[in-house]
XYZ file of C-alpha atoms in Angstrom:
669
model
C 102.306 -102.368 33.023
C 101.569 -103.078 29.590
C 99.799 -106.696 27.791
C 99.914 -107.749 24.523
C 96.889 -108.860 24.989
C 94.574 -106.761 26.563
C 92.179 -107.661 24.024
C 91.230 -110.446 24.694
C 89.548 -109.290 28.383
C 86.177 -109.328 29.212
C 86.768 -105.958 29.451
C 86.810 -105.565 26.186
C 83.293 -107.970 25.967
C 81.752 -106.118 27.942
C 82.292 -102.513 25.884
C 81.823 -104.095 22.308
C 77.913 -105.077 23.846
C 77.395 -101.771 25.699
C 77.966 -100.206 21.852
C 75.660 -102.411 20.369
C 73.807 -101.753 22.952
C 73.311 -97.844 22.053
C 73.599 -98.456 18.853
C 70.320 -100.304 18.413
C 69.192 -97.873 21.636
C 70.155 -94.949 19.210
C 67.574 -96.648 16.286
C 64.406 -96.698 18.081
C 65.089 -93.540 19.846
C 65.518 -92.143 15.836
C 62.215 -93.800 14.868
C 63.350 -96.372 13.563
C 63.685 -94.636 9.602
C 68.064 -95.102 10.004
C 68.318 -98.588 9.267
C 71.316 -98.709 7.019
C 72.872 -96.547 9.530
C 71.768 -99.766 12.171
C 73.069 -102.497 9.231
C 76.981 -101.068 8.489
C 77.261 -100.458 12.471
C 75.806 -103.883 12.909
C 78.693 -105.068 10.641
C 80.500 -102.959 12.413
C 80.177 -104.785 15.891
C 80.186 -107.955 14.271
C 83.461 -107.507 13.199
C 84.784 -106.782 16.066
C 83.649 -109.065 17.508
C 85.176 -111.921 15.409
C 88.780 -110.204 15.659
C 87.966 -110.545 19.715
C 87.335 -113.817 19.738
C 89.532 -114.996 17.408
C 92.427 -113.120 18.699
C 90.958 -115.602 22.439
C 91.424 -118.797 20.524
C 94.919 -117.320 19.008
C 96.340 -116.574 22.078
C 94.888 -119.126 24.383
C 96.167 -121.750 21.656
C 99.971 -120.210 22.158
C 99.300 -120.481 25.542
C 98.573 -124.118 25.679
C 101.459 -124.386 23.628
C 104.252 -122.433 25.551
C 102.369 -124.484 28.559
C 102.970 -127.028 27.244
C 106.302 -126.784 26.493
C 107.540 -125.607 29.948
C 105.332 -127.711 31.333
C 107.873 -130.926 29.387
C 110.909 -129.095 31.586
C 108.764 -128.357 35.422
C 107.307 -131.373 35.662
C 105.875 -133.134 38.739
C 108.723 -132.383 41.578
C 110.260 -129.708 39.593
C 107.526 -127.672 39.674
C 107.185 -128.188 43.169
C 110.843 -126.752 43.867
C 110.758 -123.930 41.133
C 107.169 -123.243 43.231
C 109.493 -123.105 46.659
C 112.770 -121.941 44.869
C 114.100 -118.358 46.812
C 114.497 -116.281 44.382
C 112.074 -115.324 41.318
C 111.653 -117.420 38.932
C 108.989 -116.239 35.466
C 109.023 -118.717 32.459
C 107.544 -116.615 29.120
C 106.706 -117.467 25.696
C 108.303 -116.777 21.929
C 106.680 -113.768 22.336
C 108.610 -112.685 25.978
C 104.778 -112.724 27.478
C 104.946 -113.629 30.676
C 103.129 -117.420 31.033
C 103.951 -118.890 34.700
C 106.105 -117.682 38.061
C 106.311 -118.279 40.735
C 105.361 -116.369 44.655
C 108.530 -114.881 45.174
C 108.212 -113.045 41.553
C 104.764 -112.584 42.287
C 105.837 -111.075 45.704
C 108.926 -109.172 45.051
C 108.212 -108.632 40.264
C 104.477 -108.090 39.940
C 101.786 -108.040 41.836
C 99.309 -110.898 40.853
C 97.330 -108.015 39.471
C 99.384 -106.979 36.330
C 100.449 -111.059 35.565
C 98.529 -112.376 32.753
C 100.037 -111.580 29.780
C 102.615 -109.016 30.886
C 104.969 -108.214 29.024
C 108.321 -108.818 30.641
C 110.120 -106.517 28.355
C 108.741 -104.049 30.268
C 109.988 -105.180 33.625
C 114.037 -105.791 31.499
C 114.418 -101.838 31.413
C 113.429 -102.559 27.887
C 115.681 -105.208 26.967
C 113.776 -108.536 24.901
C 113.833 -111.451 26.630
C 115.780 -113.465 24.215
C 118.926 -111.098 23.958
C 118.943 -110.762 27.801
C 122.995 -111.756 27.079
C 124.550 -115.411 29.283
C 126.869 -113.404 31.869
C 123.173 -112.221 32.278
C 121.471 -108.644 32.587
C 121.390 -106.129 34.804
C 118.203 -103.954 36.106
C 116.428 -101.868 37.745
C 112.578 -102.034 38.916
C 110.761 -100.628 41.335
C 114.318 -99.041 43.247
C 115.548 -102.517 43.422
C 119.171 -103.830 41.574
C 118.522 -107.416 40.012
C 121.046 -109.277 38.150
C 118.642 -111.358 35.532
C 119.560 -114.667 33.560
C 117.956 -116.340 31.011
C 118.144 -120.796 29.677
C 115.844 -121.650 26.685
C 114.416 -124.221 26.059
C 113.528 -125.667 23.077
C 111.078 -128.588 22.034
C 109.396 -129.535 18.371
C 110.206 -125.876 17.565
C 109.088 -124.543 19.905
C 110.353 -121.728 22.560
C 109.802 -121.254 25.729
C 112.194 -118.431 28.224
C 113.304 -119.368 32.381
C 114.060 -115.979 33.234
C 114.880 -116.128 37.234
C 115.759 -112.647 39.106
C 118.470 -111.592 41.588
C 118.207 -108.913 43.748
C 121.301 -108.148 44.241
C 120.337 -104.003 45.229
C 123.029 -104.266 48.615
C 126.066 -105.154 47.312
C 125.178 -102.919 44.673
C 125.216 -100.049 46.346
C 128.564 -101.390 48.865
C 130.475 -101.608 45.418
C 128.287 -97.847 44.610
C 129.543 -96.503 47.527
C 132.946 -97.721 47.731
C 133.345 -96.634 44.241
C 132.519 -93.244 45.295
C 134.495 -92.873 47.720
C 137.318 -94.007 47.103
C 140.310 -92.250 47.224
C 141.876 -90.604 44.039
C 144.918 -88.277 43.063
C 145.462 -85.135 41.687
C 148.599 -82.807 40.911
C 148.531 -79.763 40.643
C 150.175 -77.194 39.581
C 150.686 -73.351 39.799
C 152.429 -73.497 35.471
C 153.590 -70.128 34.781
C 154.559 -68.676 38.426
C 158.235 -68.443 36.889
C 156.611 -66.342 33.465
C 154.881 -64.242 36.572
C 158.083 -63.828 38.788
C 159.918 -61.580 35.591
C 156.341 -60.103 34.968
C 155.769 -58.785 38.825
C 156.647 -55.572 40.679
C 158.523 -56.420 43.808
C 156.549 -58.269 46.004
C 153.912 -59.280 44.211
C 153.883 -62.135 42.720
C 154.912 -63.482 46.835
C 151.068 -62.127 46.662
C 149.738 -64.131 43.350
C 151.010 -67.382 44.618
C 149.175 -67.122 47.971
C 145.670 -65.768 46.285
C 146.489 -69.590 44.093
C 146.839 -71.564 47.195
C 143.712 -70.057 49.016
C 141.086 -71.127 45.568
C 143.825 -74.784 45.767
C 142.664 -74.578 49.564
C 139.258 -73.392 49.667
C 138.545 -75.541 45.914
C 139.202 -78.827 47.201
C 137.681 -78.570 50.964
C 134.212 -78.006 49.293
C 135.576 -80.547 48.047
C 135.568 -82.676 50.722
C 138.989 -82.673 49.700
C 142.454 -81.931 51.683
C 145.237 -80.527 49.395
C 148.719 -79.506 50.321
C 151.510 -78.198 48.643
C 154.545 -80.776 48.313
C 157.400 -77.975 45.697
C 157.179 -74.066 44.822
C 153.991 -73.466 42.549
C 152.380 -77.591 43.202
C 150.221 -78.735 44.559
C 148.797 -82.933 46.025
C 145.242 -83.091 46.245
C 143.400 -86.517 47.747
C 139.568 -86.858 47.040
C 137.620 -89.332 46.413
C 135.595 -89.693 43.110
C 132.358 -88.853 44.512
C 133.824 -85.130 45.002
C 136.052 -85.738 42.152
C 133.101 -85.974 39.440
C 131.578 -83.437 40.614
C 134.541 -81.664 39.632
C 134.393 -82.374 36.227
C 130.838 -82.231 36.201
C 131.664 -78.672 36.791
C 134.082 -78.096 34.138
C 137.177 -77.599 37.107
C 136.706 -73.710 37.543
C 138.984 -74.105 39.993
C 141.072 -72.853 36.387
C 138.670 -70.342 35.634
C 138.981 -69.003 39.599
C 142.583 -68.781 38.960
C 142.786 -67.220 35.566
C 141.109 -64.530 37.528
C 144.088 -64.295 39.404
C 145.719 -61.374 37.887
C 148.801 -59.432 38.451
C 148.849 -55.401 38.297
C 148.956 -55.214 34.749
C 146.422 -57.817 33.688
C 148.839 -60.833 33.223
C 146.637 -63.701 34.263
C 147.928 -66.760 36.550
C 147.373 -69.985 34.757
C 146.674 -73.281 36.842
C 147.446 -77.235 35.158
C 145.886 -79.835 37.340
C 146.566 -84.111 36.605
C 144.417 -86.297 37.890
C 144.392 -90.868 37.874
C 141.815 -92.324 38.028
C 141.151 -96.544 38.600
C 144.107 -97.147 39.420
C 145.527 -100.446 41.572
C 147.561 -98.535 44.361
C 148.325 -95.063 45.638
C 151.866 -94.851 44.600
C 150.601 -95.829 40.891
C 147.941 -93.403 41.558
C 149.884 -91.410 42.490
C 152.236 -92.402 39.021
C 149.217 -92.352 35.812
C 148.145 -87.652 38.148
C 151.948 -87.460 37.063
C 151.591 -88.908 33.519
C 148.406 -86.545 33.346
C 150.088 -83.354 34.439
C 153.331 -83.815 31.808
C 149.648 -84.064 29.751
C 148.017 -80.938 29.997
C 151.875 -78.763 30.515
C 152.969 -80.653 26.956
C 149.215 -79.101 25.914
C 150.073 -75.609 27.194
C 149.294 -75.472 30.801
C 146.137 -74.403 31.815
C 144.018 -76.914 31.745
C 142.540 -80.106 33.783
C 143.464 -84.183 32.512
C 141.972 -86.697 34.547
C 142.806 -89.964 33.353
C 140.502 -93.164 33.694
C 143.130 -96.400 33.072
C 143.872 -95.600 29.150
C 141.836 -92.856 28.118
C 142.465 -89.403 29.160
C 139.526 -86.732 29.873
C 140.556 -82.803 29.313
C 139.266 -79.749 30.616
C 139.882 -75.932 30.253
C 143.018 -75.077 27.460
C 140.920 -71.632 26.064
C 144.399 -70.121 26.824
C 147.280 -69.021 24.147
C 150.157 -69.848 27.398
C 152.985 -68.056 27.995
C 156.023 -67.945 26.562
C 158.679 -69.706 27.973
C 162.074 -67.002 28.305
C 165.367 -69.852 29.210
C 167.256 -71.009 26.809
C 168.728 -73.148 29.129
C 166.077 -76.769 27.762
C 167.814 -75.701 23.965
C 171.007 -75.776 25.434
C 170.627 -78.962 26.829
C 168.980 -80.627 24.031
C 171.696 -78.936 21.688
C 173.996 -81.105 23.891
C 171.867 -84.145 23.952
C 171.006 -84.056 20.864
C 175.355 -83.690 19.122
C 176.060 -86.419 21.534
C 173.602 -88.848 19.905
C 174.225 -87.456 16.321
C 178.016 -88.043 16.677
C 177.264 -92.062 17.765
C 175.115 -92.696 15.148
C 175.624 -94.425 12.563
C 173.552 -91.671 9.791
C 170.891 -89.544 10.661
C 166.804 -89.635 9.084
C 164.563 -86.976 9.641
C 161.189 -86.997 9.167
C 158.040 -85.386 9.628
C 154.157 -86.074 9.387
C 152.662 -86.885 6.354
C 151.195 -83.878 4.064
C 153.871 -81.725 5.501
C 153.777 -78.138 4.555
C 156.782 -75.009 4.834
C 157.164 -75.633 8.598
C 157.503 -79.394 8.324
C 160.020 -79.800 6.010
C 161.788 -75.996 7.119
C 162.935 -77.430 10.365
C 163.896 -81.108 8.597
C 165.881 -79.467 5.937
C 167.809 -77.404 9.185
C 168.698 -81.199 11.087
C 169.902 -82.148 7.798
C 172.233 -79.109 8.120
C 173.330 -79.956 11.486
C 173.969 -83.242 11.180
C 175.105 -83.146 7.220
C 177.369 -79.767 7.539
C 178.312 -79.843 11.192
C 179.294 -83.494 12.290
C 179.500 -84.651 8.438
C 176.702 -87.524 9.463
C 174.946 -89.808 6.809
C 171.705 -87.576 6.267
C 168.341 -88.123 4.887
C 164.899 -86.398 4.638
C 162.487 -88.887 4.337
C 159.128 -86.759 2.462
C 156.899 -88.541 0.453
C 157.505 -86.059 -2.757
C 153.944 -86.677 -4.508
C 152.276 -85.901 -1.211
C 154.487 -82.640 0.489
C 152.443 -79.145 0.339
C 156.192 -77.661 0.465
C 156.560 -78.249 -3.206
C 157.956 -75.244 -4.240
C 160.695 -75.371 -1.032
C 161.836 -79.480 -1.850
C 161.655 -77.635 -6.056
C 164.274 -75.103 -4.218
C 166.800 -77.612 -2.608
C 167.149 -79.639 -5.606
C 167.224 -77.704 -8.446
C 170.475 -76.495 -6.344
C 172.347 -80.522 -6.679
C 170.923 -81.351 -2.990
C 168.116 -84.087 -4.655
C 170.071 -86.964 -2.782
C 169.340 -85.361 0.050
C 165.600 -86.693 -0.428
C 164.599 -90.032 -0.299
C 161.197 -91.903 -0.353
C 159.892 -94.127 2.650
C 161.036 -96.946 0.564
C 164.840 -96.101 0.043
C 165.063 -94.842 3.261
C 163.728 -98.659 4.602
C 166.768 -100.286 2.140
C 168.860 -97.858 4.031
C 168.619 -98.160 7.474
C 170.773 -99.932 9.604
C 170.600 -100.670 14.151
C 173.185 -97.772 14.192
C 170.660 -94.592 12.444
C 169.361 -92.347 14.058
C 165.933 -90.944 13.202
C 164.628 -87.412 14.108
C 161.273 -86.542 14.467
C 160.121 -83.192 13.850
C 156.917 -81.378 13.624
C 154.975 -84.165 15.014
C 154.934 -85.972 18.288
C 151.626 -88.476 17.552
C 152.674 -91.645 15.470
C 149.824 -91.884 13.966
C 150.966 -88.364 11.521
C 153.772 -90.235 10.353
C 154.970 -90.074 6.912
C 156.452 -93.389 7.701
C 155.741 -96.153 9.964
C 157.397 -98.135 9.181
C 160.038 -96.382 9.279
C 159.850 -95.604 12.283
C 159.341 -98.901 13.948
C 162.298 -99.587 12.952
C 164.360 -97.241 14.574
C 166.337 -98.137 17.567
C 166.869 -94.994 18.536
C 164.332 -91.757 18.725
C 164.389 -87.278 18.530
C 160.659 -85.883 18.883
C 160.809 -81.733 18.097
C 157.528 -79.982 18.258
C 155.732 -77.681 19.171
C 151.572 -78.869 18.817
C 149.396 -79.373 22.224
C 150.096 -83.401 23.383
C 148.114 -85.962 22.215
C 146.646 -88.794 24.707
C 148.865 -91.053 21.477
C 152.363 -89.986 21.850
C 155.336 -91.124 20.828
C 156.564 -92.237 24.363
C 159.555 -93.804 24.234
C 161.833 -91.391 22.312
C 165.673 -90.311 23.705
C 165.225 -87.242 23.616
C 161.733 -85.797 24.139
C 161.893 -82.084 22.409
C 158.300 -80.349 23.241
C 157.376 -76.573 23.237
C 153.993 -75.850 22.849
C 154.377 -72.497 23.804
C 156.991 -72.331 20.404
C 155.385 -70.686 17.247
C 156.650 -73.766 15.060
C 159.020 -76.584 14.651
C 161.347 -74.374 12.906
C 161.351 -71.723 15.655
C 162.773 -74.830 18.072
C 165.668 -76.553 15.631
C 166.794 -72.415 14.347
C 167.637 -72.363 17.801
C 169.245 -75.942 17.849
C 171.529 -74.706 14.996
C 172.511 -71.878 16.598
C 174.357 -74.109 18.998
C 175.417 -76.715 17.006
C 175.575 -75.345 13.787
C 175.697 -71.906 12.816
C 178.270 -71.500 11.204
C 177.501 -74.014 8.284
C 173.899 -72.774 7.960
C 173.537 -71.735 4.132
C 171.025 -69.290 2.735
C 168.511 -71.836 0.865
C 168.798 -73.354 4.426
C 168.221 -69.744 6.576
C 164.951 -69.519 4.248
C 163.708 -73.124 4.661
C 163.528 -72.545 7.719
C 162.301 -69.312 8.194
C 159.273 -70.467 5.944
C 158.417 -72.666 8.362
C 157.910 -69.845 11.268
C 156.336 -67.155 9.004
C 154.201 -70.136 7.514
C 152.650 -70.764 11.531
C 152.727 -67.850 12.928
C 151.238 -66.157 9.704
C 153.640 -63.824 9.078
C 154.607 -62.459 13.010
C 150.622 -62.152 13.751
C 150.305 -65.043 15.753
C 151.924 -66.925 18.518
C 155.187 -65.189 18.220
C 156.721 -64.424 20.640
C 160.233 -62.729 21.865
C 162.493 -65.992 21.029
C 160.660 -65.836 17.279
C 161.258 -63.221 16.740
C 165.209 -63.594 18.401
C 164.855 -67.118 15.737
C 164.166 -64.554 12.787
C 166.865 -61.861 13.281
C 169.549 -64.852 13.625
C 168.264 -65.982 10.576
C 168.257 -62.611 8.863
C 171.616 -62.620 9.823
C 172.173 -65.630 8.226
C 171.197 -64.501 4.488
C 167.888 -65.839 5.049
C 165.849 -63.656 2.044
C 162.122 -61.997 2.923
C 161.683 -61.681 -0.749
C 162.643 -65.541 -2.053
C 160.670 -66.827 1.803
C 156.957 -64.640 0.185
C 157.731 -66.655 -3.043
C 157.548 -70.038 -1.531
C 153.715 -69.052 -0.439
C 152.653 -68.432 -4.274
C 149.759 -69.579 -5.141
C 148.384 -70.456 -9.599
C 145.387 -68.259 -10.339
C 143.016 -70.946 -10.354
C 144.165 -72.433 -6.635
C 142.836 -68.616 -6.076
C 140.207 -69.124 -7.643
C 139.447 -72.056 -5.182
C 139.702 -70.370 -2.722
C 137.474 -67.464 -3.213
C 135.154 -69.541 -3.712
C 135.079 -71.789 -0.120
C 134.905 -68.676 1.118
C 132.389 -67.286 -1.232
C 130.055 -70.364 0.677
C 131.365 -70.045 3.706
C 128.340 -69.743 6.811
C 128.318 -68.723 10.189
C 127.824 -70.807 13.282
C 128.153 -68.628 16.778
C 130.653 -67.208 15.435
C 132.759 -69.299 13.403
C 132.980 -68.824 9.709
C 132.248 -73.119 8.074
C 132.703 -73.505 4.367
C 131.938 -76.428 2.444
C 133.103 -77.605 -0.635
C 131.049 -81.198 -1.632
C 133.731 -81.319 -5.252
C 136.405 -84.073 -4.708
C 140.452 -83.031 -5.234
C 142.897 -80.809 -3.507
C 142.104 -78.345 -1.613
C 144.799 -78.438 1.397
C 146.364 -75.602 0.533
C 143.313 -73.331 -0.553
C 141.408 -75.250 2.115
C 143.812 -73.026 5.229
C 144.680 -70.346 2.755
C 140.144 -69.986 2.760
C 140.344 -71.078 6.430
C 143.566 -68.081 7.221
C 141.298 -65.446 5.481
C 137.779 -66.458 7.069
C 139.459 -64.746 10.164
C 139.676 -61.425 8.719
C 135.647 -61.236 8.694
C 134.462 -59.184 11.618
C 132.324 -61.127 14.046
C 134.412 -64.226 13.513
C 136.193 -65.856 16.633
C 137.519 -69.169 13.812
C 137.034 -70.863 10.857
C 136.734 -74.477 9.483
C 137.113 -75.866 5.619
C 136.089 -78.784 5.237
C 136.416 -80.615 1.127
C 136.594 -84.730 0.077
C 139.979 -86.300 -1.175
C 141.327 -89.570 -0.597
C 138.836 -91.234 0.228
C 137.758 -89.049 3.391
C 136.566 -85.987 4.409
C 139.712 -83.455 5.520
C 138.932 -80.467 8.285
C 141.617 -77.278 8.415
C 140.846 -75.497 11.364
C 142.169 -71.673 12.453
C 141.323 -69.683 15.272
C 142.871 -65.895 16.021
C 143.172 -67.537 19.684
C 139.433 -66.912 21.059
C 138.628 -70.340 20.312
C 140.230 -72.911 21.314
C 139.808 -74.975 17.783
C 142.401 -77.911 18.977
C 139.898 -79.119 21.397
C 137.134 -78.857 18.792
C 138.906 -81.036 16.502
C 139.655 -83.321 18.825
C 135.903 -83.248 20.274
C 135.715 -85.773 15.735
C 138.961 -87.199 16.219
C 141.665 -84.700 14.468
C 143.801 -82.351 16.741
C 146.506 -79.905 16.635
C 146.652 -76.452 18.200
C 145.506 -73.625 20.163
C 144.943 -71.666 17.141
C 145.293 -73.586 14.408
C 144.012 -77.596 14.315
C 142.746 -80.232 11.463
C 140.831 -83.409 11.187
C 139.844 -86.737 8.769
C 137.134 -88.601 8.435
C 137.677 -91.521 7.202
C 134.767 -93.118 5.406
C 132.005 -90.053 5.553
C 129.895 -87.990 3.327
C 130.181 -84.132 3.002
C 127.128 -83.833 4.303
C 127.939 -86.430 7.573
C 131.149 -84.425 8.709
C 129.523 -81.139 8.301
C 127.057 -82.524 10.767
C 129.733 -84.371 12.749
C 131.388 -80.549 13.062
C 128.453 -78.730 14.517
C 127.792 -80.887 16.588
C 131.061 -80.465 17.481
C 130.550 -76.929 18.121
C 127.523 -77.108 19.484
C 129.083 -78.810 22.410
C 132.074 -76.710 22.467
C 129.585 -73.309 22.445
C 127.486 -75.357 25.478
C 130.718 -75.826 27.356
C 131.440 -72.426 27.229
C 128.636 -71.789 28.823
C 128.295 -73.788 31.999
C 131.539 -72.517 32.385
C 130.160 -69.202 32.164
C 127.165 -69.869 34.031
C 128.991 -71.727 36.850
C 131.029 -68.610 36.927
C 128.308 -66.023 37.301
C 126.394 -68.777 39.794
C 130.123 -68.595 41.565
C 129.920 -64.193 42.048
C 126.530 -64.155 42.038
C 126.876 -66.446 46.096
C 129.484 -64.679 46.928
């Protein structure tokens, strides 16, 4: 135990006297020739002795003051009672030095040899005596657990602190054991079983399903849990928190084991898991586990989602996902949407802030259904100053449709209780074009393709969410096929096709059979690919800014990072630069940072090998597996760059842990 007053120890005086003796001996053995050296040594020793004496006097005065102040509160019978008190008691001075303690404190906390002048912060796990909160401080000292309470006494500007220690090791261990053995519910789903069934040879899917079930049973049994199949490809898991903590520490490597199972054509099986912790009842635990599973499936599957209270933790999510080929849900949503539109007084369509071609294209598709098919008053809520789809918006204004676009303020002035709000290309209330319009809405429909986020809109009448779709425009195009095919104009078809082309990078990323079917339908309706291409045209200055960003990029963990130090609206150039950087050999993902609007904006892209959504979520952003972003308010470019690099490092370490666990399991088998 360190002491603040080590210089006041008698040993210090003895050491100084020994140094003086050695100095005299050195002088005598040297023939008494080094008189000047002796004088210097004598002066130094004298100064040291004076400092020690002064320190002793000061400390003794401090002790007398502290003891006197303490004595005014512990006198006579009180002092005797304190000495007989069954809990460890201590009195500390202003500096946190121990100046008095009862025998219990000496027996349980500090041996007698360490008492004089001891710094109590060392037995308080580094906390200052004066900072102990009123509700007490939980500490661990010498393998025992205590709760320490403090009372501060003041007299004549002199503070003393009365501390008493409650040894609750036994009860804390009981609470810890109870928490670790508390049962928890998880639900696992073989999420792409239906898709594999369509691709498998006769009898092959039965073998795959059996392998998946065996993997789940072995993994859960090794953790000390119990698993029961409750449906086709669905499993109920009961285990305790200790087993769950182990699974979380291993990043749910069950996902990797299932992913290693594949058909003869190398299409992998994937598993999604929803887990609940901290619920008040088994029923509530099951319900929240179901919500966590919905979150995992809504984020594309092949991942585990652990719900702890109102927070979520995510594991896995590295697969691109398998396209859902059935259009049954699209037809059901189309029928439900038609009923809502028919019963509404008017329809407002709104997307996310800084709307792009996919957002505005999808909004135009819904507007066409409402205004032309059902002949309802319909408007698109958009900020004309901040939209990134200016060329598309201007094209409709030139065609005489300026009144279809309204600002958020205009929408609020027009709103009534029977109005319907359709939200496209986002499902989070934090990213809406106008939160006020959303709050004023009684009926809300959500149509989005981004992987599900924690703060999603949870009270929508229709929540049409397809993370496997390429774009919101593709989803709306399918609705148009069911509801408003005959009313769709060529310009509206161009708008929807531009949204699909934007999010698929001209049919390169997340492009499935239904994507081409939607594009083919739009071509039949007159969509002109040349006109669509013109919507992507940039100015010469924009090209220069884009390639300046690319020229300054650096590679970190096979990920390209480009940074702009100058303030400016580079949203379009940043997204295009991020796309261009993916064409560099050895680059799996790209990030572009630029300051604009009091925030550091980050645009992230990948071809699917790296899930940029997971990296962006680590710094407060979100998005999709191949396309994501974030905004960091109140930070400098350098701070944002460091935060991004830290997120990339953490993501790379997590991938390394998964690989190490897999290698370890292979070696063990």
